[in-house]
Coordinates of C-alpha atoms in Angstrom, one line a residue:
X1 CA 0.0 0.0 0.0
X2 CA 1.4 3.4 -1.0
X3 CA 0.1 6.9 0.0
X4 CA 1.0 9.4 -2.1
X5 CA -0.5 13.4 -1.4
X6 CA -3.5 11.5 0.1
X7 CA -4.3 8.8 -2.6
X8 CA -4.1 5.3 -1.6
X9 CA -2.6 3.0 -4.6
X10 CA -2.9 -0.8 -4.5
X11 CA 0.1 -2.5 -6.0
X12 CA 0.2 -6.1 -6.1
X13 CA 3.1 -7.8 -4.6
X14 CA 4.6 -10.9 -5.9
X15 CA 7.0 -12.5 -3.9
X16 CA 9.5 -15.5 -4.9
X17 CA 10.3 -18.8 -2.6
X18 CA 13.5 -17.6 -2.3
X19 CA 12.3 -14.3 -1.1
X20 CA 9.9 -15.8 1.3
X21 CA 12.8 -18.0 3.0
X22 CA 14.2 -15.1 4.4
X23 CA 11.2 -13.5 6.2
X24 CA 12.0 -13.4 10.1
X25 CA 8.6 -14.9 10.9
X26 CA 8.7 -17.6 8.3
X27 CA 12.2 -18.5 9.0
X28 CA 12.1 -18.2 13.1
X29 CA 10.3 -20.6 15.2
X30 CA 7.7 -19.1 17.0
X31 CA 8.0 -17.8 20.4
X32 CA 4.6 -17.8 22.3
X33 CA 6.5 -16.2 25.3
X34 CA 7.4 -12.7 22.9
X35 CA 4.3 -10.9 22.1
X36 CA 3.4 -10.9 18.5
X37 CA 3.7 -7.7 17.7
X38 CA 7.4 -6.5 18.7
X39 CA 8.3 -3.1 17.2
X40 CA 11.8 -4.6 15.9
X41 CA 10.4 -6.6 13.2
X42 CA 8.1 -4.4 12.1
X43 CA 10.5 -1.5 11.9
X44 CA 13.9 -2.2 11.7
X45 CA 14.8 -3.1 8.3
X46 CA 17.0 -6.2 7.7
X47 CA 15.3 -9.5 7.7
X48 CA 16.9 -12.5 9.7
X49 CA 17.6 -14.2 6.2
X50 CA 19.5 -11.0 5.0
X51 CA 20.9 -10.7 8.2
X52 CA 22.8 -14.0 7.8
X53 CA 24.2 -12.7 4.5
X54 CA 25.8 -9.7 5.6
X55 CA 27.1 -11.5 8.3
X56 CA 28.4 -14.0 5.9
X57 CA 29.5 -11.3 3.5
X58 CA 31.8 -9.7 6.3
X59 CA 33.3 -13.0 7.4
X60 CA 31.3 -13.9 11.0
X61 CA 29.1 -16.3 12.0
X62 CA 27.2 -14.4 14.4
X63 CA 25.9 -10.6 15.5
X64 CA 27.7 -11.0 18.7
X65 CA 31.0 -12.3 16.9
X66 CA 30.7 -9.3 14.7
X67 CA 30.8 -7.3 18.1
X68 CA 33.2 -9.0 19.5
X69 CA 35.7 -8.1 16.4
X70 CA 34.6 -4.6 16.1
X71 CA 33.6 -3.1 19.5
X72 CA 36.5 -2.6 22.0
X73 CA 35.8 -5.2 25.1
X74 CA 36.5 -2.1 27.8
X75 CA 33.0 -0.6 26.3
X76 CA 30.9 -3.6 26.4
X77 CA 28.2 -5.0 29.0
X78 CA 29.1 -8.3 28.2
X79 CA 25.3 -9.1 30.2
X80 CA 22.0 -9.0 29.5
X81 CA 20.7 -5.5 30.2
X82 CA 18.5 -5.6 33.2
X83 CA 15.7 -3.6 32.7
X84 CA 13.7 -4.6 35.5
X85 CA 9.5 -5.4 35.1
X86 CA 10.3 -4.2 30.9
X87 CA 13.3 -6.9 30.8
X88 CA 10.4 -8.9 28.6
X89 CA 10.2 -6.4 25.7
X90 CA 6.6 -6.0 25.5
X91 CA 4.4 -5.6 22.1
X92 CA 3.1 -2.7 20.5
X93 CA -0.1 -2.8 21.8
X94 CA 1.2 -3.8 25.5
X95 CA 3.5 -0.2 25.1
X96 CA 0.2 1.6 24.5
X97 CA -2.0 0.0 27.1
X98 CA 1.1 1.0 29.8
X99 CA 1.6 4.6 28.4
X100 CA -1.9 4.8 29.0
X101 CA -2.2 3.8 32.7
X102 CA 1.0 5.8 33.0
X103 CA -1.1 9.2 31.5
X104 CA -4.4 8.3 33.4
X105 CA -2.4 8.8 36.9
X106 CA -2.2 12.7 35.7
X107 CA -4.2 15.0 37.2
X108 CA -5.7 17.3 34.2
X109 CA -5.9 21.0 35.8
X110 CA -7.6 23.5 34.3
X111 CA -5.0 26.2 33.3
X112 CA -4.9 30.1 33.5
X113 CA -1.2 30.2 33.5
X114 CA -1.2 31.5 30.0
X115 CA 2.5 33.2 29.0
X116 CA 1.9 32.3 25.6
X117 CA 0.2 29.4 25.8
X118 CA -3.4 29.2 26.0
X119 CA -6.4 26.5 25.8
X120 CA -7.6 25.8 22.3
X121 CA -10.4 23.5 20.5
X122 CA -8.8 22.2 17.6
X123 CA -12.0 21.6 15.3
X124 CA -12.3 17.8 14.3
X125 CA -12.5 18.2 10.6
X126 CA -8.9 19.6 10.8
X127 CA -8.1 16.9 13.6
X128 CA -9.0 14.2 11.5
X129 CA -7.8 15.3 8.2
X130 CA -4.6 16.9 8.9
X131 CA -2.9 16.2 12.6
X132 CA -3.7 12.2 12.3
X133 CA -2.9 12.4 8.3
X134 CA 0.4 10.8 7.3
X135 CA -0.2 12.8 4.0
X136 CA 0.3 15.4 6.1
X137 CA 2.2 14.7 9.3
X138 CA 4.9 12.9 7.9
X139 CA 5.7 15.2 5.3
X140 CA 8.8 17.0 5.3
X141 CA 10.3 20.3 4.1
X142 CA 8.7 20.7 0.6
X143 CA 11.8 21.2 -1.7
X144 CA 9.6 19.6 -4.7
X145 CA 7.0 21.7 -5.5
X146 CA 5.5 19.5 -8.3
X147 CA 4.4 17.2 -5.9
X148 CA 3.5 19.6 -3.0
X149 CA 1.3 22.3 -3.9
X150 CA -1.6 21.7 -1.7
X151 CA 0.9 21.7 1.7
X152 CA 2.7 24.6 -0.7
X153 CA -1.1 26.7 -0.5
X154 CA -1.5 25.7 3.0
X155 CA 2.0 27.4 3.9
X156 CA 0.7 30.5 1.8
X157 CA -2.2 30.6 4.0
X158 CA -0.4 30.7 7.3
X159 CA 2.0 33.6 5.8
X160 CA -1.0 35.3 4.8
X161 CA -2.8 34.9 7.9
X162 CA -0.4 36.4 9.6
X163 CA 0.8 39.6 7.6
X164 CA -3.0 40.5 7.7
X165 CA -2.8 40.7 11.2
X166 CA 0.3 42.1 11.6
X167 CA 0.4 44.6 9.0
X168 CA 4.0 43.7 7.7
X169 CA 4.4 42.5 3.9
X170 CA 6.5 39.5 4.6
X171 CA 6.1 36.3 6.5
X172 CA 7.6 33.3 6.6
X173 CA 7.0 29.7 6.5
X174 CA 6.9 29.0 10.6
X175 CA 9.7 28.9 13.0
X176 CA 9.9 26.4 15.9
X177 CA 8.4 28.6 18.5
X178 CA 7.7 32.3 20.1
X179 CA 11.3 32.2 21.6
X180 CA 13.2 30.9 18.9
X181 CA 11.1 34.0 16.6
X182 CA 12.5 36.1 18.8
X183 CA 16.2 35.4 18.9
X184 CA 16.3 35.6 15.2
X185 CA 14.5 38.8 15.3
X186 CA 17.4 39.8 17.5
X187 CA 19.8 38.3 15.3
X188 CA 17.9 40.4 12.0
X189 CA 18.3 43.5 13.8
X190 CA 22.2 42.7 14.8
X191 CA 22.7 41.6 11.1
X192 CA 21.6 45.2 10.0
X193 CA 24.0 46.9 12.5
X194 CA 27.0 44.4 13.3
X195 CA 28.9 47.0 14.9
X196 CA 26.3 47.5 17.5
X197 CA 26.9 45.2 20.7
X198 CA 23.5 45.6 22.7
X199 CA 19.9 44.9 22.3
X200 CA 17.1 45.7 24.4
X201 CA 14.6 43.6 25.7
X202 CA 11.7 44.8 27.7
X203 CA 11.4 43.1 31.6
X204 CA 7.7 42.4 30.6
X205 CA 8.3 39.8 28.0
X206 CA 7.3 36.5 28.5
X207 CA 10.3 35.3 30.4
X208 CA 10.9 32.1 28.4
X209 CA 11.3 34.1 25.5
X210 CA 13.8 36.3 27.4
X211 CA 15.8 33.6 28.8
X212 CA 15.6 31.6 24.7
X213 CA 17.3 35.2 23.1
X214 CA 19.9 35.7 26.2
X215 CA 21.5 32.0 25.1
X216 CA 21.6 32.7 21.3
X217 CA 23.1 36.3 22.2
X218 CA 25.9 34.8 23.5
X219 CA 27.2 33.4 20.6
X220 CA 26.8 36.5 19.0
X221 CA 28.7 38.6 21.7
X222 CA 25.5 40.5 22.1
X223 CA 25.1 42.3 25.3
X224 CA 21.5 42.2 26.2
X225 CA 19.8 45.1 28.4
X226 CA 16.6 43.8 30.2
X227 CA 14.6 46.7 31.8
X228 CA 11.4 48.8 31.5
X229 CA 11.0 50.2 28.4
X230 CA 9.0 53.5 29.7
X231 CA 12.1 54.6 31.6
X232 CA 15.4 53.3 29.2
X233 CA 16.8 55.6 26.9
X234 CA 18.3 54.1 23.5
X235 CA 21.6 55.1 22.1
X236 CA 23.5 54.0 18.7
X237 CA 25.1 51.2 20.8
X238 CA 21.8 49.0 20.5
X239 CA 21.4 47.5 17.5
X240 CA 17.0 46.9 18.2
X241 CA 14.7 46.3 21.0
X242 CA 12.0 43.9 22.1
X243 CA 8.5 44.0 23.3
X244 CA 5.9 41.9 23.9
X245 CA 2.0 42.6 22.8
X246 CA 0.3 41.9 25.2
X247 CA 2.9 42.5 28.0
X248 CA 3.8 39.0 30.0
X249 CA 1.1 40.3 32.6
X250 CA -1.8 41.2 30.3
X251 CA -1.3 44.3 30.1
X252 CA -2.0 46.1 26.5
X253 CA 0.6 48.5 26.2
X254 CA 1.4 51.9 23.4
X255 CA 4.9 51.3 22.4
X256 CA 4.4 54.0 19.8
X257 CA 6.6 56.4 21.2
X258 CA 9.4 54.0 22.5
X259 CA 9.5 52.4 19.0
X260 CA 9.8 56.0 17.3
X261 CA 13.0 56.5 19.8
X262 CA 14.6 53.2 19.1
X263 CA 13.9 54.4 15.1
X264 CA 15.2 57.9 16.1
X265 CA 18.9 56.0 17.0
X266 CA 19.0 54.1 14.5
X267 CA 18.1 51.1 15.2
X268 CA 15.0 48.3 15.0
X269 CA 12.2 47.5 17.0
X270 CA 10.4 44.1 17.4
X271 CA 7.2 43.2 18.6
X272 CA 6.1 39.7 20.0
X273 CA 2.5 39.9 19.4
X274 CA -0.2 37.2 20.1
X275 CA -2.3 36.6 16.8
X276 CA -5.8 36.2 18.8
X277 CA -5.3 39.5 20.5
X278 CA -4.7 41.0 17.0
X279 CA -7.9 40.6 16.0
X280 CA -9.2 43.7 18.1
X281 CA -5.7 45.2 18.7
X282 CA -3.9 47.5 16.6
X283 CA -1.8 45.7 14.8
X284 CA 2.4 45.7 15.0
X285 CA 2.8 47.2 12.0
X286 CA 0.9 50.2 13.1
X287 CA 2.5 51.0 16.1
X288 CA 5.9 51.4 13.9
X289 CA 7.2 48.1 14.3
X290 CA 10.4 46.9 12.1
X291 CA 9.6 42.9 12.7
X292 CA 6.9 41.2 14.6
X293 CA 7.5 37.6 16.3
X294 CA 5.0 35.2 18.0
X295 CA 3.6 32.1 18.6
X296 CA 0.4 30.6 16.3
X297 CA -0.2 28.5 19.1
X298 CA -4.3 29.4 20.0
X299 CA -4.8 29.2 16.2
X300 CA -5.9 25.2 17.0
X301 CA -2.7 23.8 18.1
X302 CA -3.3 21.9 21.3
X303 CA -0.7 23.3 24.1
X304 CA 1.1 19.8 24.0
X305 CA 2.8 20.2 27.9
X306 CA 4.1 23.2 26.2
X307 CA 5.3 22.0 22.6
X308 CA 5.9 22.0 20.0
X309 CA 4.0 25.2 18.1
X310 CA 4.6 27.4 14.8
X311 CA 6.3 30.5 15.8
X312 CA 6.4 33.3 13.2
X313 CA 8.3 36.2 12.0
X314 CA 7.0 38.8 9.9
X315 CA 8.8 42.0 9.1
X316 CA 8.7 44.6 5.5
X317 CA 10.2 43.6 2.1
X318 CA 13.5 45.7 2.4
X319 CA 14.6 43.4 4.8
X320 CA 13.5 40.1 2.9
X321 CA 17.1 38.9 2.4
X322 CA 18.1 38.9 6.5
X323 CA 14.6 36.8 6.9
X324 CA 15.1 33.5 8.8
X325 CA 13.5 30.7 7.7
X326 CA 11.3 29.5 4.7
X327 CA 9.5 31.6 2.6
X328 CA 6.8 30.5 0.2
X329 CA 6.4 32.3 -3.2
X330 CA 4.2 31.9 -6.3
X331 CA 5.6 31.2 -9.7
X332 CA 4.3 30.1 -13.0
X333 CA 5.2 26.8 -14.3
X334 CA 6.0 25.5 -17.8
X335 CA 2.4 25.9 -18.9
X336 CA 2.3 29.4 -17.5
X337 CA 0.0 28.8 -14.6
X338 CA 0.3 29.5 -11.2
X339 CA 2.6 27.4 -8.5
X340 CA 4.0 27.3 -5.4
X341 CA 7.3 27.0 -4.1
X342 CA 10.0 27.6 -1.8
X343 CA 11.2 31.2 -2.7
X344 CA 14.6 33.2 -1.9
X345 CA 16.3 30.1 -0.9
X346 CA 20.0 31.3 -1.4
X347 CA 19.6 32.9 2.4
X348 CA 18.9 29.5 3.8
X349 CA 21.6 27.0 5.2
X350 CA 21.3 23.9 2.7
X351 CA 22.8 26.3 -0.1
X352 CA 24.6 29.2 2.1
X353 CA 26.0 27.2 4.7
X354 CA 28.1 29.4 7.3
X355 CA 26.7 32.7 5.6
X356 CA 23.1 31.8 5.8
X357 CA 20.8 34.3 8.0
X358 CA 20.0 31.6 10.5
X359 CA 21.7 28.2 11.3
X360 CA 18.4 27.2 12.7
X361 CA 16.7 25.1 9.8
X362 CA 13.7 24.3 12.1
X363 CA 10.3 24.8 10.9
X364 CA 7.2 23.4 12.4
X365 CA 5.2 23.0 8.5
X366 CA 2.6 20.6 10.2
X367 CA 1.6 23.3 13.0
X368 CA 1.7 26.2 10.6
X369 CA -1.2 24.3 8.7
X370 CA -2.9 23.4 11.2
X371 CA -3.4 27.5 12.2
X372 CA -3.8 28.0 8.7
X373 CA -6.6 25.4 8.1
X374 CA -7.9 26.9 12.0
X375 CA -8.3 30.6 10.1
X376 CA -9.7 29.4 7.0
X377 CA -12.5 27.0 9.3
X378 CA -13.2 30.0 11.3
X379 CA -13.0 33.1 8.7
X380 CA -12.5 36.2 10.0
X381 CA -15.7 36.9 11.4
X382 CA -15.1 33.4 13.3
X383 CA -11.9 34.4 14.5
X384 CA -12.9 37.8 15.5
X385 CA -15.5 36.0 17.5
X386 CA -13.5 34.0 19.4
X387 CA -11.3 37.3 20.7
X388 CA -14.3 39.0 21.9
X389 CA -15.5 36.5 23.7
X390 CA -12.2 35.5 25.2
X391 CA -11.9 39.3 26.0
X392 CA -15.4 39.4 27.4
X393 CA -14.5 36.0 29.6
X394 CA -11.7 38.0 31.0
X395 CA -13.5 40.8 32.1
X396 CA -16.4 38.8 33.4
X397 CA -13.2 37.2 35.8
X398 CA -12.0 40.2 36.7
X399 CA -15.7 42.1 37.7
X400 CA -16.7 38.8 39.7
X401 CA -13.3 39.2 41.7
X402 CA -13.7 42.4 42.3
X403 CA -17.2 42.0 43.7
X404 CA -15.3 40.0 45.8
X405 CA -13.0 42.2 47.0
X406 CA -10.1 41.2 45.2
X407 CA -7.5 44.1 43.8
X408 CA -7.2 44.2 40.1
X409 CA -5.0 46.2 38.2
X410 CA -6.3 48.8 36.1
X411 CA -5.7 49.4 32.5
X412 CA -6.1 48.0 29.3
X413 CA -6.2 44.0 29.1
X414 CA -7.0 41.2 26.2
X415 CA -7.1 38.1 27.6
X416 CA -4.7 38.6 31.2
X417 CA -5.7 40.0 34.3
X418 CA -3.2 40.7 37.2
X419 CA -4.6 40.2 40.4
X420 CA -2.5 41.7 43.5
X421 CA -2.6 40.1 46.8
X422 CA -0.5 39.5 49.5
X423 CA -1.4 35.7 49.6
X424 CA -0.3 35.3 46.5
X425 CA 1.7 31.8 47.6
X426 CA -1.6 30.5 49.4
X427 CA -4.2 31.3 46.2
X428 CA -1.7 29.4 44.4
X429 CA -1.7 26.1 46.3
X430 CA -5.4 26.6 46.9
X431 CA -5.8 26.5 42.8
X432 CA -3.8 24.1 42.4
X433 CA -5.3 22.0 44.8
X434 CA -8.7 22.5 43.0
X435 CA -7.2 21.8 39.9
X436 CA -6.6 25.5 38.7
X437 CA -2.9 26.7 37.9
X438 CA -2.7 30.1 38.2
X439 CA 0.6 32.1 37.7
X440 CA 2.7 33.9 40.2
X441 CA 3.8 36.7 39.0
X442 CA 6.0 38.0 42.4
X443 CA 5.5 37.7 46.0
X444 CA 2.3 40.4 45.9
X445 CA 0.5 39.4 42.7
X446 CA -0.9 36.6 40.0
X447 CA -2.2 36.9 36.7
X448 CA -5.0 34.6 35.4
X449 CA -5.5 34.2 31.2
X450 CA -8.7 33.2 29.9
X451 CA -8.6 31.5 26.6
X452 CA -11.8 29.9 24.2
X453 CA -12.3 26.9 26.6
X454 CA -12.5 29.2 29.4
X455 CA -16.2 28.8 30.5
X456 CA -18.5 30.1 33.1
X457 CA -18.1 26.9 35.5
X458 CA -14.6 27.6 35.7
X459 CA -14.6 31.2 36.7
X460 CA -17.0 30.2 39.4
X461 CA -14.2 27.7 40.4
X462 CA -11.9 30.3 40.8
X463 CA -14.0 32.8 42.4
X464 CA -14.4 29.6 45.3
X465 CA -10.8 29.9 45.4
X466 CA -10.5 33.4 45.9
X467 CA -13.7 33.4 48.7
X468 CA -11.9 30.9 50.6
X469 CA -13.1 27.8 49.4
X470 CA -16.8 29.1 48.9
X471 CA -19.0 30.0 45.9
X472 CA -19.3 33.0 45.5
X473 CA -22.3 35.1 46.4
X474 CA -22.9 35.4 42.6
X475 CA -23.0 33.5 39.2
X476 CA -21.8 34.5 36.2
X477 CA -24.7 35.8 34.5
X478 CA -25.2 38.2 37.8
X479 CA -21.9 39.4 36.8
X480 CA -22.5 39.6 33.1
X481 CA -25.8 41.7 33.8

C-alpha cells in the first residue's frame, strides 16, 4: 500500500520462494512467550535471512561475533541489560496499554497560566484530516513543489494569515516557536547593524522568550539590556529592541513612542504579538514596528505540555534577504499557470551554509497548517469572534473578583488579568489543589488568562478559590448583567 498526497494506490506484490525464506517470521520458530507484535520486526529493516548474508558477506558467524571483532571489550556490557518489570520487551499494543495507565495517573488542571500558551479546540475536521494524516504529518520540508502544492497553499495561508494581522508585507513559512522567533528577530536586527553590541529587551516579555534570546546572544557577543522600556533611553550602541504585545502580565501596552525612539537612534524594533489579540488590537505594523515575532499556538494547536507550536516572523520587504527561515512564493510553471514553491532560498543553510541568515533550519510545517486550516475553518468573522468573547470571559473574571473584594490592576487588558494580593503563595496552592494553575507573578501578585475553553463553570471555580473555598455570592450571568 502506498500513499501518495492522500491517494491510496494498491500495488500487487509478488514475492519469490526464495524471497519468502528469508522472512523473520517464516524463517524463526515461534516464540509464544514474545508478544506478536514487537516493534523490531516491524520496523527495523533487515530480515533474519539478510541478516545472515551480511554476516556472511563480512566473514562472521554471528551478531555477537561481529561485536566482538569490532567493538572494543572495555566498552561492552558483556550481560544481559537488566531492565527490570520491561526486561520482557513488550508488544506494541502492550506499550500503548502501559503509556496509558501511566497518563491516566495525571491530574488534568484546568489552566490560567497563560505566557503564551493558552487552551484551544482544535475543530475535528482539521483533527481528522490533517494532525492524524500521514499525507500530512509525515511530510517534510517541501523542496519539490511539483508534488507539493496543496501543503505549498497551506503554507501560503499561514504567511497570509499572519501579515494580515500584523500589518508587515513578509512572512515566513513558521519557525519552531515564540522564543526561537524572537532570537532571530534579534539576530535580523544585529545583522543590519554588526557593529552595535547591545539589544534591548523589555522586563515584561514573556520570560521564556527572554531567557531563549539571552543563550543565542551569547554566541553572537551580544550584550542584552533587560529593563522597562518607559524609563530606558536608547543610544546608537543598541542595535533593536524587544517588546511583547500583550505584556507577560496582560497588560496592553502603546509602544508608539518608544519604537519611534529606538527608530530615532537608528536602530529596529520588534514586537512579539499574540495573533488572537490582534484581531481587536492595533496591529504591530501600526505602532511602527520593524519585525513582529509570536507564537500561532491558539490558532488550534493543542498546548502539548508546552510543545511544539509554529512561531512566526513577519517584518517589511527591504529586509526580505536577512529573513530567517522558509519563505513560500508563487511562480508560474512551464504551462504558464500558477505554482508554489520555496522562494529566496540562497539565504537559507542547505545552499549558504556558514553565511546563511540563520543556522536554525527548524520549521514546524505541520503546526503552521494546522493555524492556517484553523483561520480558513473560522474566517475572519469566526476568529474575531472568538477574541471577543475571550476578552469578554476575562472581564467577566475580573468584575466577579472584584465584587469580591479582590485588587485588580487597572488598564487595558486582552485576555490577562493581574490580580494583587499579599497571599499570593496560598491562592496558588489553593488552585492548584482544586485543579486551577494560576501564575505567580511575584510575591504580591498573579495573573489569570482566559482562553476559548474558558467557561462560566470555571470562573466560578476560581472565584471559590479566591472566597476561601466558597462559591461566590454570585453566578456568572449576575456578573455579566
Amino acid at each position: 500500500v502506498a500513499v501518495r498526497q492522500g491517494v491510496v494506490m494498491l500495488r500487487a506484490l509478488r514475492f519469490a520462494p526464495a524471497a519468502r525464506a528469508f522472512g523473520r517470521r517464516l524463517s524463526t520458530k515461534p516464540d509464544l512467550f514474545t508478544a506478536q507484535d514487537q516493534f523490531v520486526p516491524r520496523h527495523i529493516g533487515p530480515t533474519d535471512g539478510e541478516i545472515a548474508r551480511m554476516l556472511k558477506s563480512v566473514g562472521v558467524k554471528s551478531l555477537d561475533e561481529l561485536v566482538e571483532k569490532t567493538v572494543p571489550a572495555g566498552i561492552r556490557l558483556n550481560r544481559a541489560l537488566d531492565l527490570g518489570e520491561f526486561t520482557r520487551s513488550r508488544g506494541e499494543h502492550e506499550a500503548l496499554v502501559h503509556m496509558k495507565e501511566i497518563a491516566s495517573k495525571n491530574d488534568i488542571a484546568k489552566s490560567f497560566i497563560g505566557m503564551g500558551y493558552h487552551g484551544t479546540h482544535t475543530p475535528a475536521v482539521i483533527l481528522r484530516n490533517i494532525l492524524e494524516n500521514p499525507g500530512w504529518y509525515t511530510q517534510y520540508t517541501p523542496y519539490q513543489p511539483e508534488v507539493a502544492q496543496g501543503r505549498l497553499e497551506s503554507l501560503m495561508n499561514f504567511q497570509t494569515l499572519i501579515s494580515g494581522l500584523t500589518g508587515l508585507e513578509l512572512c515566513n513559512a513558521s519557525l519552531l516557536d515564540e522564543g526561537t522567533a524572537a532570537a532571530e528577530a534579534m539576530a535580523m536586527c544585529h545583522g543590519l547593524s554588526p557593529k552595535r553590541g547591545k539589544f534591548f529587551v523589555d522586563e515584561r516579555v514573556h520570560p521564556q522568550t527572554i531567557s531563549v534570546v539571552q543563550c543565542r546572544a551569547e554566541g553572537f557577543g551580544i550584550d542584552i539590556v533587560v529593563g522597562d522600556y518607559a524609563t530606558t533611553k536608547m543610544d546608537e550602541s543598541f542595535s533593536g529592541a524587544l517588546l511583547q504585545y500583550p505584556a507577560t502580565d496582560g497588560a496592553v501596552l502603546d509602544y508608539s513612542d518608544f519604537i519611534a525612539q529606538v527608530h530615532a537612534v537608528g536602530a529596529k524594533a520588534a514586537v512579539s504579538a499574540d495573533p488572537l489579540a490582534l484581531m481587536v488590537l492595533k496591529s504591530p505594523a501600526s505602532l511602527g514596528a520593524d519585525i513582529a515575532v509570536g507564537s500561532a499556538q491558539r490558532f488550534g494547536v493543542p498546548m502539548g505540555y508546552g510543545g511544539p507550536h509554529a512561531g512566526y516572523l513577519a517584518t517589511g520587504q527591504q529586509f526580505a534577504r536577512k529573513m530567517p527561515g522558509r519563505i513560500i512564493g508563487m511562480s508560474i510553471d512551464a504551462e504558464n499557470k500558477p505554482a508554489y514553491r520555496l522562494t529566496m532560498q540562497t539565504r537559507e543553510q542547505h545552499i549558504r551554509r556558514d553565511k546563511a541568515t540563520s543556522n536554525v533550519c527548524t520549521a514546524q510545517a505541520l503546526l503552521a497548517n494546522v493555524a492556517a486550516m484553523y483561520a480558513l475553518y473560522h474566517g475572519p468573522s469566526g476568529l474575531k469572534e472568538i477574541a471577543t468573547r475571550t476578552h469578554a470571559t476575562a472581564t467577566m473574571l475580573a468584575t466577579g473578583l472584584q465584587k469580591l473584594g479582590v485588587e485588580v490592576e487597572g488598564g487595558l487588558y486582552f485576555d490577562t488579568i493581574k490580580v494583587n494580593s499579599s497571599q499570593a503563595d496560598a491562592i496558588k496552592a489553593a488552585g492548584e489543589a482544586s485543579l486551577l494553575n494560576f501564575r505567580k507573578l511575584d510575591e504580591g501578585a498573579l495573573s489569570l488568562a482566559c482562553d476559548e475553553t474558558t467557561t462560566p463553570e470555571d470562573l466560578e471555580r476560581v472565584w471559590a478559590v479566591f472566597n476561601n473555598g466558597a462559591p461566590a455570592p454570585f453566578s456568572p450571568k449576575d456578573v455579566a448583567g
